PDB file of C-alpha atoms in Angstrom:
ATOM      1  CA  GLU I   1      70.619 128.559  33.537  1.00  0.00           C
ATOM      2  CA  PRO I   2      73.922 128.147  34.738  1.00  0.00           C
ATOM      3  CA  GLU I   3      74.958 124.074  34.897  1.00  0.00           C
ATOM      4  CA  VAL I   4      77.943 121.809  35.439  1.00  0.00           C
ATOM      5  CA  THR I   5      79.604 120.436  32.555  1.00  0.00           C
ATOM      6  CA  GLN I   6      81.776 117.350  32.234  1.00  0.00           C
ATOM      7  CA  THR I   7      84.073 116.484  29.113  1.00  0.00           C
ATOM      8  CA  PRO I   8      84.123 114.363  27.612  1.00  0.00           C
ATOM      9  CA  SER I   9      80.457 112.045  27.429  1.00  0.00           C
ATOM     10  CA  HIS I  10      81.947 109.159  26.213  1.00  0.00           C
ATOM     11  CA  GLN I  11      85.720 107.674  26.959  1.00  0.00           C
ATOM     12  CA  VAL I  12      87.244 104.119  26.282  1.00  0.00           C
ATOM     13  CA  THR I  13      90.529 103.457  28.016  1.00  0.00           C
ATOM     14  CA  GLN I  14      92.431 100.590  28.129  1.00  0.00           C
ATOM     15  CA  MET I  15      93.049  98.295  31.127  1.00  0.00           C
ATOM     16  CA  GLY I  16      96.063 100.063  32.946  1.00  0.00           C
ATOM     17  CA  GLN I  17      96.238 103.180  31.355  1.00  0.00           C
ATOM     18  CA  GLU I  18      95.950 106.796  33.353  1.00  0.00           C
ATOM     19  CA  VAL I  19      92.533 108.394  32.778  1.00  0.00           C
ATOM     20  CA  ILE I  20      91.434 112.333  33.224  1.00  0.00           C
ATOM     21  CA  LEU I  21      87.809 113.258  33.429  1.00  0.00           C
ATOM     22  CA  ARG I  22      87.113 116.771  33.035  1.00  0.00           C
ATOM     23  CA  CYS I  23      84.645 119.267  34.819  1.00  0.00           C
ATOM     24  CA  VAL I  24      83.577 122.608  35.078  1.00  0.00           C
ATOM     25  CA  PRO I  25      81.606 123.269  37.906  1.00  0.00           C
ATOM     26  CA  ILE I  26      78.657 126.533  38.295  1.00  0.00           C
ATOM     27  CA  SER I  27      80.659 129.242  38.803  1.00  0.00           C
ATOM     28  CA  ASN I  28      80.087 130.586  41.966  1.00  0.00           C
ATOM     29  CA  HIS I  29      80.034 127.241  43.855  1.00  0.00           C
ATOM     30  CA  LEU I  30      82.746 126.611  46.145  1.00  0.00           C
ATOM     31  CA  TYR I  31      82.032 122.653  46.471  1.00  0.00           C
ATOM     32  CA  PHE I  32      83.004 120.214  44.116  1.00  0.00           C
ATOM     33  CA  TYR I  33      81.997 116.127  44.190  1.00  0.00           C
ATOM     34  CA  TRP I  34      82.604 113.265  42.043  1.00  0.00           C
ATOM     35  CA  TYR I  35      79.973 109.903  42.011  1.00  0.00           C
ATOM     36  CA  ARG I  36      80.046 107.218  40.216  1.00  0.00           C
ATOM     37  CA  GLN I  37      77.129 104.853  38.909  1.00  0.00           C
ATOM     38  CA  ILE I  38      78.289 101.290  37.928  1.00  0.00           C
ATOM     39  CA  LEU I  39      75.648  99.933  34.828  1.00  0.00           C
ATOM     40  CA  GLY I  40      72.275  98.834  37.062  1.00  0.00           C
ATOM     41  CA  GLN I  41      73.859  99.890  40.435  1.00  0.00           C
ATOM     42  CA  LYS I  42      73.065 102.992  42.358  1.00  0.00           C
ATOM     43  CA  VAL I  43      74.587 105.923  42.619  1.00  0.00           C
ATOM     44  CA  GLU I  44      77.972 106.277  44.535  1.00  0.00           C
ATOM     45  CA  PHE I  45      80.048 108.686  46.184  1.00  0.00           C
ATOM     46  CA  LEU I  46      83.120 108.938  45.465  1.00  0.00           C
ATOM     47  CA  VAL I  47      84.851 112.488  47.450  1.00  0.00           C
ATOM     48  CA  SER I  48      84.449 116.018  48.016  1.00  0.00           C
ATOM     49  CA  PHE I  49      86.492 118.857  47.782  1.00  0.00           C
ATOM     50  CA  TYR I  50      86.299 122.028  49.591  1.00  0.00           C
ATOM     51  CA  ASN I  51      89.161 124.663  49.572  1.00  0.00           C
ATOM     52  CA  ASN I  52      91.437 123.190  47.856  1.00  0.00           C
ATOM     53  CA  GLU I  53      91.516 120.139  49.285  1.00  0.00           C
ATOM     54  CA  ILE I  54      89.447 116.778  49.633  1.00  0.00           C
ATOM     55  CA  SER I  55      87.131 117.044  52.290  1.00  0.00           C
ATOM     56  CA  GLU I  56      85.036 113.506  52.110  1.00  0.00           C
ATOM     57  CA  LYS I  57      86.237 110.585  50.749  1.00  0.00           C
ATOM     58  CA  SER I  58      84.380 107.068  50.649  1.00  0.00           C
ATOM     59  CA  GLU I  59      86.514 103.614  50.672  1.00  0.00           C
ATOM     60  CA  ILE I  60      86.060 103.217  46.879  1.00  0.00           C
ATOM     61  CA  PHE I  61      88.135 106.324  46.666  1.00  0.00           C
ATOM     62  CA  ASP I  62      91.183 104.183  47.126  1.00  0.00           C
ATOM     63  CA  ASP I  63      94.918 105.408  45.956  1.00  0.00           C
ATOM     64  CA  GLN I  64      94.397 105.199  42.145  1.00  0.00           C
ATOM     65  CA  PHE I  65      91.839 108.037  42.122  1.00  0.00           C
ATOM     66  CA  SER I  66      93.064 111.210  42.885  1.00  0.00           C
ATOM     67  CA  VAL I  67      90.774 115.116  42.462  1.00  0.00           C
ATOM     68  CA  GLU I  68      92.357 118.558  41.377  1.00  0.00           C
ATOM     69  CA  ARG I  69      91.292 121.911  40.277  1.00  0.00           C
ATOM     70  CA  PRO I  70      94.213 123.027  38.551  1.00  0.00           C
ATOM     71  CA  ASP I  71      92.788 126.459  37.494  1.00  0.00           C
ATOM     72  CA  GLY I  72      89.667 129.054  38.674  1.00  0.00           C
ATOM     73  CA  SER I  73      87.171 126.836  36.730  1.00  0.00           C
ATOM     74  CA  ASN I  74      88.434 123.097  36.023  1.00  0.00           C
ATOM     75  CA  PHE I  75      87.774 120.062  38.326  1.00  0.00           C
ATOM     76  CA  THR I  76      89.469 116.946  37.535  1.00  0.00           C
ATOM     77  CA  LEU I  77      89.261 113.387  38.424  1.00  0.00           C
ATOM     78  CA  LYS I  78      92.016 110.885  37.714  1.00  0.00           C
ATOM     79  CA  ILE I  79      92.403 107.082  37.784  1.00  0.00           C
ATOM     80  CA  ARG I  80      96.087 106.432  37.670  1.00  0.00           C
ATOM     81  CA  SER I  81      95.817 102.755  36.723  1.00  0.00           C
ATOM     82  CA  THR I  82      92.459 101.874  35.230  1.00  0.00           C
ATOM     83  CA  LYS I  83      90.760  98.240  35.925  1.00  0.00           C
ATOM     84  CA  LEU I  84      87.534  96.550  34.267  1.00  0.00           C
ATOM     85  CA  GLU I  85      85.839  97.148  37.260  1.00  0.00           C
ATOM     86  CA  ASP I  86      86.363 101.029  36.759  1.00  0.00           C
ATOM     87  CA  SER I  87      83.744 100.883  33.938  1.00  0.00           C
ATOM     88  CA  ALA I  88      81.248 103.191  35.107  1.00  0.00           C
ATOM     89  CA  MET I  89      79.257 106.865  34.616  1.00  0.00           C
ATOM     90  CA  TYR I  90      81.079 109.194  36.918  1.00  0.00           C
ATOM     91  CA  PHE I  91      79.077 112.206  37.608  1.00  0.00           C
ATOM     92  CA  CYS I  92      80.662 115.648  38.938  1.00  0.00           C
ATOM     93  CA  ALA I  93      78.552 117.925  40.752  1.00  0.00           C
ATOM     94  CA  SER I  94      78.748 121.429  42.853  1.00  0.00           C
ATOM     95  CA  SER I  95      77.163 123.020  45.695  1.00  0.00           C
ATOM     96  CA  GLU I  96      77.250 126.656  47.257  1.00  0.00           C
ATOM     97  CA  LYS I  97      78.751 127.362  50.171  1.00  0.00           C
ATOM     98  CA  GLY I  98      75.876 126.797  52.848  1.00  0.00           C
ATOM     99  CA  GLN I  99      73.985 125.246  50.578  1.00  0.00           C
ATOM    100  CA  PHE I 100      73.117 121.205  50.817  1.00  0.00           C
ATOM    101  CA  GLU I 101      71.556 120.959  47.574  1.00  0.00           C
ATOM    102  CA  ALA I 102      74.294 119.109  44.663  1.00  0.00           C
ATOM    103  CA  PHE I 103      74.128 119.771  41.112  1.00  0.00           C
ATOM    104  CA  PHE I 104      74.988 117.384  38.844  1.00  0.00           C
ATOM    105  CA  GLY I 105      76.648 117.592  35.291  1.00  0.00           C
ATOM    106  CA  GLN I 106      75.540 115.068  32.420  1.00  0.00           C
ATOM    107  CA  GLY I 107      78.217 112.409  33.020  1.00  0.00           C
ATOM    108  CA  THR I 108      80.912 110.825  31.954  1.00  0.00           C
ATOM    109  CA  ARG I 109      80.701 107.450  30.895  1.00  0.00           C
ATOM    110  CA  LEU I 110      84.027 105.813  31.082  1.00  0.00           C
ATOM    111  CA  THR I 111      84.231 102.210  29.512  1.00  0.00           C
ATOM    112  CA  VAL I 112      87.855  99.941  30.294  1.00  0.00           C
ATOM    113  CA  VAL I 113      88.483  97.761  27.798  1.00  0.00           C
TER     114      VAL I 113
ATOM    115  CA  ALA K   1      72.934  99.900  59.122  1.00  0.00           C
ATOM    116  CA  GLN K   2      72.395 103.263  57.680  1.00  0.00           C
ATOM    117  CA  SER K   3      70.613 103.042  54.290  1.00  0.00           C
ATOM    118  CA  VAL K   4      68.210 104.416  51.835  1.00  0.00           C
ATOM    119  CA  THR K   5      65.452 102.138  50.430  1.00  0.00           C
ATOM    120  CA  GLN K   6      63.332 103.102  47.538  1.00  0.00           C
ATOM    121  CA  PRO K   7      61.400  99.294  47.642  1.00  0.00           C
ATOM    122  CA  ASP K   8      60.348 100.007  44.237  1.00  0.00           C
ATOM    123  CA  ILE K   9      62.314  98.795  41.537  1.00  0.00           C
ATOM    124  CA  HIS K  10      60.115  99.798  38.261  1.00  0.00           C
ATOM    125  CA  ILE K  11      56.574 101.290  38.729  1.00  0.00           C
ATOM    126  CA  THR K  12      54.148 101.570  35.560  1.00  0.00           C
ATOM    127  CA  VAL K  13      51.649 103.924  35.303  1.00  0.00           C
ATOM    128  CA  SER K  14      48.908 105.089  32.561  1.00  0.00           C
ATOM    129  CA  GLU K  15      49.196 108.826  31.521  1.00  0.00           C
ATOM    130  CA  GLY K  16      47.072 111.143  33.625  1.00  0.00           C
ATOM    131  CA  ALA K  17      47.241 108.851  36.556  1.00  0.00           C
ATOM    132  CA  SER K  18      48.287 109.552  40.041  1.00  0.00           C
ATOM    133  CA  LEU K  19      52.170 108.308  41.385  1.00  0.00           C
ATOM    134  CA  GLU K  20      53.743 107.560  44.509  1.00  0.00           C
ATOM    135  CA  LEU K  21      57.223 106.846  44.480  1.00  0.00           C
ATOM    136  CA  ARG K  22      58.256 105.170  48.281  1.00  0.00           C
ATOM    137  CA  CYS K  23      61.700 106.260  50.284  1.00  0.00           C
ATOM    138  CA  ASN K  24      62.613 105.378  54.021  1.00  0.00           C
ATOM    139  CA  TYR K  25      65.521 106.025  55.438  1.00  0.00           C
ATOM    140  CA  SER K  26      67.214 105.026  58.592  1.00  0.00           C
ATOM    141  CA  TYR K  27      69.643 107.305  60.425  1.00  0.00           C
ATOM    142  CA  GLY K  28      69.140 108.035  63.495  1.00  0.00           C
ATOM    143  CA  ALA K  29      68.559 111.985  63.216  1.00  0.00           C
ATOM    144  CA  THR K  30      66.682 113.472  60.659  1.00  0.00           C
ATOM    145  CA  PRO K  31      68.902 113.666  57.660  1.00  0.00           C
ATOM    146  CA  TYR K  32      68.592 115.881  55.106  1.00  0.00           C
ATOM    147  CA  LEU K  33      66.539 114.870  51.980  1.00  0.00           C
ATOM    148  CA  PHE K  34      66.266 115.107  48.134  1.00  0.00           C
ATOM    149  CA  TRP K  35      64.559 113.449  45.554  1.00  0.00           C
ATOM    150  CA  TYR K  36      66.275 113.210  42.086  1.00  0.00           C
ATOM    151  CA  VAL K  37      65.125 112.340  38.086  1.00  0.00           C
ATOM    152  CA  GLN K  38      67.464 111.293  35.783  1.00  0.00           C
ATOM    153  CA  SER K  39      66.128 110.677  32.276  1.00  0.00           C
ATOM    154  CA  PRO K  40      67.610 108.476  29.949  1.00  0.00           C
ATOM    155  CA  GLY K  41      70.867 109.321  28.754  1.00  0.00           C
ATOM    156  CA  GLN K  42      71.117 112.713  30.986  1.00  0.00           C
ATOM    157  CA  GLY K  43      72.537 113.505  34.596  1.00  0.00           C
ATOM    158  CA  LEU K  44      70.895 113.871  37.627  1.00  0.00           C
ATOM    159  CA  GLN K  45      68.137 116.623  37.984  1.00  0.00           C
ATOM    160  CA  LEU K  46      67.356 117.962  41.490  1.00  0.00           C
ATOM    161  CA  LEU K  47      63.504 117.444  41.579  1.00  0.00           C
ATOM    162  CA  LEU K  48      62.992 119.330  45.753  1.00  0.00           C
ATOM    163  CA  LYS K  49      64.591 118.986  49.124  1.00  0.00           C
ATOM    164  CA  TYR K  50      63.623 119.129  52.527  1.00  0.00           C
ATOM    165  CA  PHE K  51      65.931 120.206  55.604  1.00  0.00           C
ATOM    166  CA  SER K  52      63.265 121.079  58.158  1.00  0.00           C
ATOM    167  CA  GLY K  53      59.880 122.938  58.400  1.00  0.00           C
ATOM    168  CA  ASP K  54      56.749 122.263  56.288  1.00  0.00           C
ATOM    169  CA  THR K  55      56.745 118.295  55.852  1.00  0.00           C
ATOM    170  CA  LEU K  56      55.157 118.858  52.683  1.00  0.00           C
ATOM    171  CA  VAL K  57      57.636 120.421  50.049  1.00  0.00           C
ATOM    172  CA  GLN K  58      56.879 121.569  46.510  1.00  0.00           C
ATOM    173  CA  GLY K  59      59.196 120.759  43.703  1.00  0.00           C
ATOM    174  CA  ILE K  60      59.889 121.654  39.996  1.00  0.00           C
ATOM    175  CA  LYS K  61      57.297 119.901  37.233  1.00  0.00           C
ATOM    176  CA  GLY K  62      54.211 119.439  39.617  1.00  0.00           C
ATOM    177  CA  PHE K  63      56.272 117.019  42.086  1.00  0.00           C
ATOM    178  CA  GLU K  64      55.979 116.859  45.922  1.00  0.00           C
ATOM    179  CA  ALA K  65      57.195 115.057  48.516  1.00  0.00           C
ATOM    180  CA  GLU K  66      55.999 114.367  52.195  1.00  0.00           C
ATOM    181  CA  PHE K  67      58.140 113.738  55.214  1.00  0.00           C
ATOM    182  CA  LYS K  68      57.012 111.665  57.979  1.00  0.00           C
ATOM    183  CA  ARG K  69      59.098 111.525  60.793  1.00  0.00           C
ATOM    184  CA  SER K  70      57.260 108.441  62.485  1.00  0.00           C
ATOM    185  CA  GLN K  71      57.362 106.338  59.444  1.00  0.00           C
ATOM    186  CA  SER K  72      60.967 107.216  58.206  1.00  0.00           C
ATOM    187  CA  SER K  73      59.585 108.368  55.052  1.00  0.00           C
ATOM    188  CA  PHE K  74      59.780 110.815  52.223  1.00  0.00           C
ATOM    189  CA  ASN K  75      57.723 109.539  49.282  1.00  0.00           C
ATOM    190  CA  LEU K  76      57.631 111.214  46.204  1.00  0.00           C
ATOM    191  CA  ARG K  77      53.679 112.214  44.829  1.00  0.00           C
ATOM    192  CA  LYS K  78      52.455 113.836  41.375  1.00  0.00           C
ATOM    193  CA  PRO K  79      48.772 114.207  40.813  1.00  0.00           C
ATOM    194  CA  SER K  80      48.771 113.661  37.095  1.00  0.00           C
ATOM    195  CA  VAL K  81      51.691 112.319  35.738  1.00  0.00           C
ATOM    196  CA  HIS K  82      52.734 112.800  32.107  1.00  0.00           C
ATOM    197  CA  TRP K  83      54.468 110.805  29.346  1.00  0.00           C
ATOM    198  CA  SER K  84      57.557 112.578  29.862  1.00  0.00           C
ATOM    199  CA  ASP K  85      57.897 112.097  33.421  1.00  0.00           C
ATOM    200  CA  ALA K  86      59.287 108.641  32.355  1.00  0.00           C
ATOM    201  CA  ALA K  87      62.672 108.481  33.890  1.00  0.00           C
ATOM    202  CA  GLU K  88      64.536 106.818  36.903  1.00  0.00           C
ATOM    203  CA  TYR K  89      63.822 108.547  40.387  1.00  0.00           C
ATOM    204  CA  PHE K  90      66.179 108.440  43.179  1.00  0.00           C
ATOM    205  CA  CYS K  91      65.948 109.662  46.992  1.00  0.00           C
ATOM    206  CA  ALA K  92      69.055 110.427  48.526  1.00  0.00           C
ATOM    207  CA  VAL K  93      70.212 111.876  51.935  1.00  0.00           C
ATOM    208  CA  VAL K  94      72.567 113.789  53.351  1.00  0.00           C
ATOM    209  CA  PRO K  95      73.098 111.707  56.790  1.00  0.00           C
ATOM    210  CA  ASP K  96      73.967 114.392  58.931  1.00  0.00           C
ATOM    211  CA  THR K  97      75.184 118.430  58.555  1.00  0.00           C
ATOM    212  CA  GLY K  98      78.688 117.687  59.752  1.00  0.00           C
ATOM    213  CA  ARG K  99      79.106 115.818  56.335  1.00  0.00           C
ATOM    214  CA  ARG K 100      77.935 116.723  52.268  1.00  0.00           C
ATOM    215  CA  ALA K 101      78.191 113.752  50.478  1.00  0.00           C
ATOM    216  CA  LEU K 102      74.652 112.073  49.120  1.00  0.00           C
ATOM    217  CA  THR K 103      73.761 108.489  49.737  1.00  0.00           C
ATOM    218  CA  PHE K 104      71.756 107.501  47.244  1.00  0.00           C
ATOM    219  CA  GLY K 105      68.894 105.156  46.863  1.00  0.00           C
ATOM    220  CA  SER K 106      68.997 102.306  44.121  1.00  0.00           C
ATOM    221  CA  GLY K 107      66.294 104.258  42.760  1.00  0.00           C
ATOM    222  CA  THR K 108      62.847 103.275  40.877  1.00  0.00           C
ATOM    223  CA  ARG K 109      62.221 102.920  37.363  1.00  0.00           C
ATOM    224  CA  LEU K 110      58.920 104.857  36.157  1.00  0.00           C
ATOM    225  CA  GLN K 111      57.588 104.020  33.028  1.00  0.00           C
ATOM    226  CA  VAL K 112      54.070 105.801  31.481  1.00  0.00           C
ATOM    227  CA  GLN K 113      51.683 103.895  29.429  1.00  0.00           C
ATOM    228  CA  PRO K 114      49.898 106.191  27.311  1.00  0.00           C
TER     229      PRO K 114
END
């Protein structure tokens, strides 16, 4: 069964460092998303991406965040200068064109120290 | 304010007992509705969805959910819970068809007693 894969599963980074989280969405999907879940809190939407551009973003997705589809298979989330409060589980998801259900990866746990 | 509410933070049921997890939403129109499950250390798995039509929807793992417009609810049910159902369950909505971002409830943690 096709699935969304995320790497790494866990990343530790120092405050102020740049970090890139990677995702391989399901191959025939055209919409890609990033969500995050701070420990003990609800899952929050960050950004959606379609046709090589951001289609929606939340107020959380400020200038320190960026997304990219560098090739035909990967989808990345970059955090430019990490803060302690960026520590969270980051989920990538994808969905087919015309479908609203999103399929999620296993997540990357980001720890900023 | 528009929101998704899961009133029960934590529920414990005995194996074999029935289960109902509550979800309420406050949006003007009927949103698209979803239930996801997150097992420990795992990602979010889609259990079922409601877009329109029959208000009782069947999902994977023996789960079903009923949409009740009058109550703005989309409760998840299972007739007989298995120990492997222990997990966190999230109700989520897409508020309108012009957007795709999911808004999640705060989740209900299900514990299953032998």
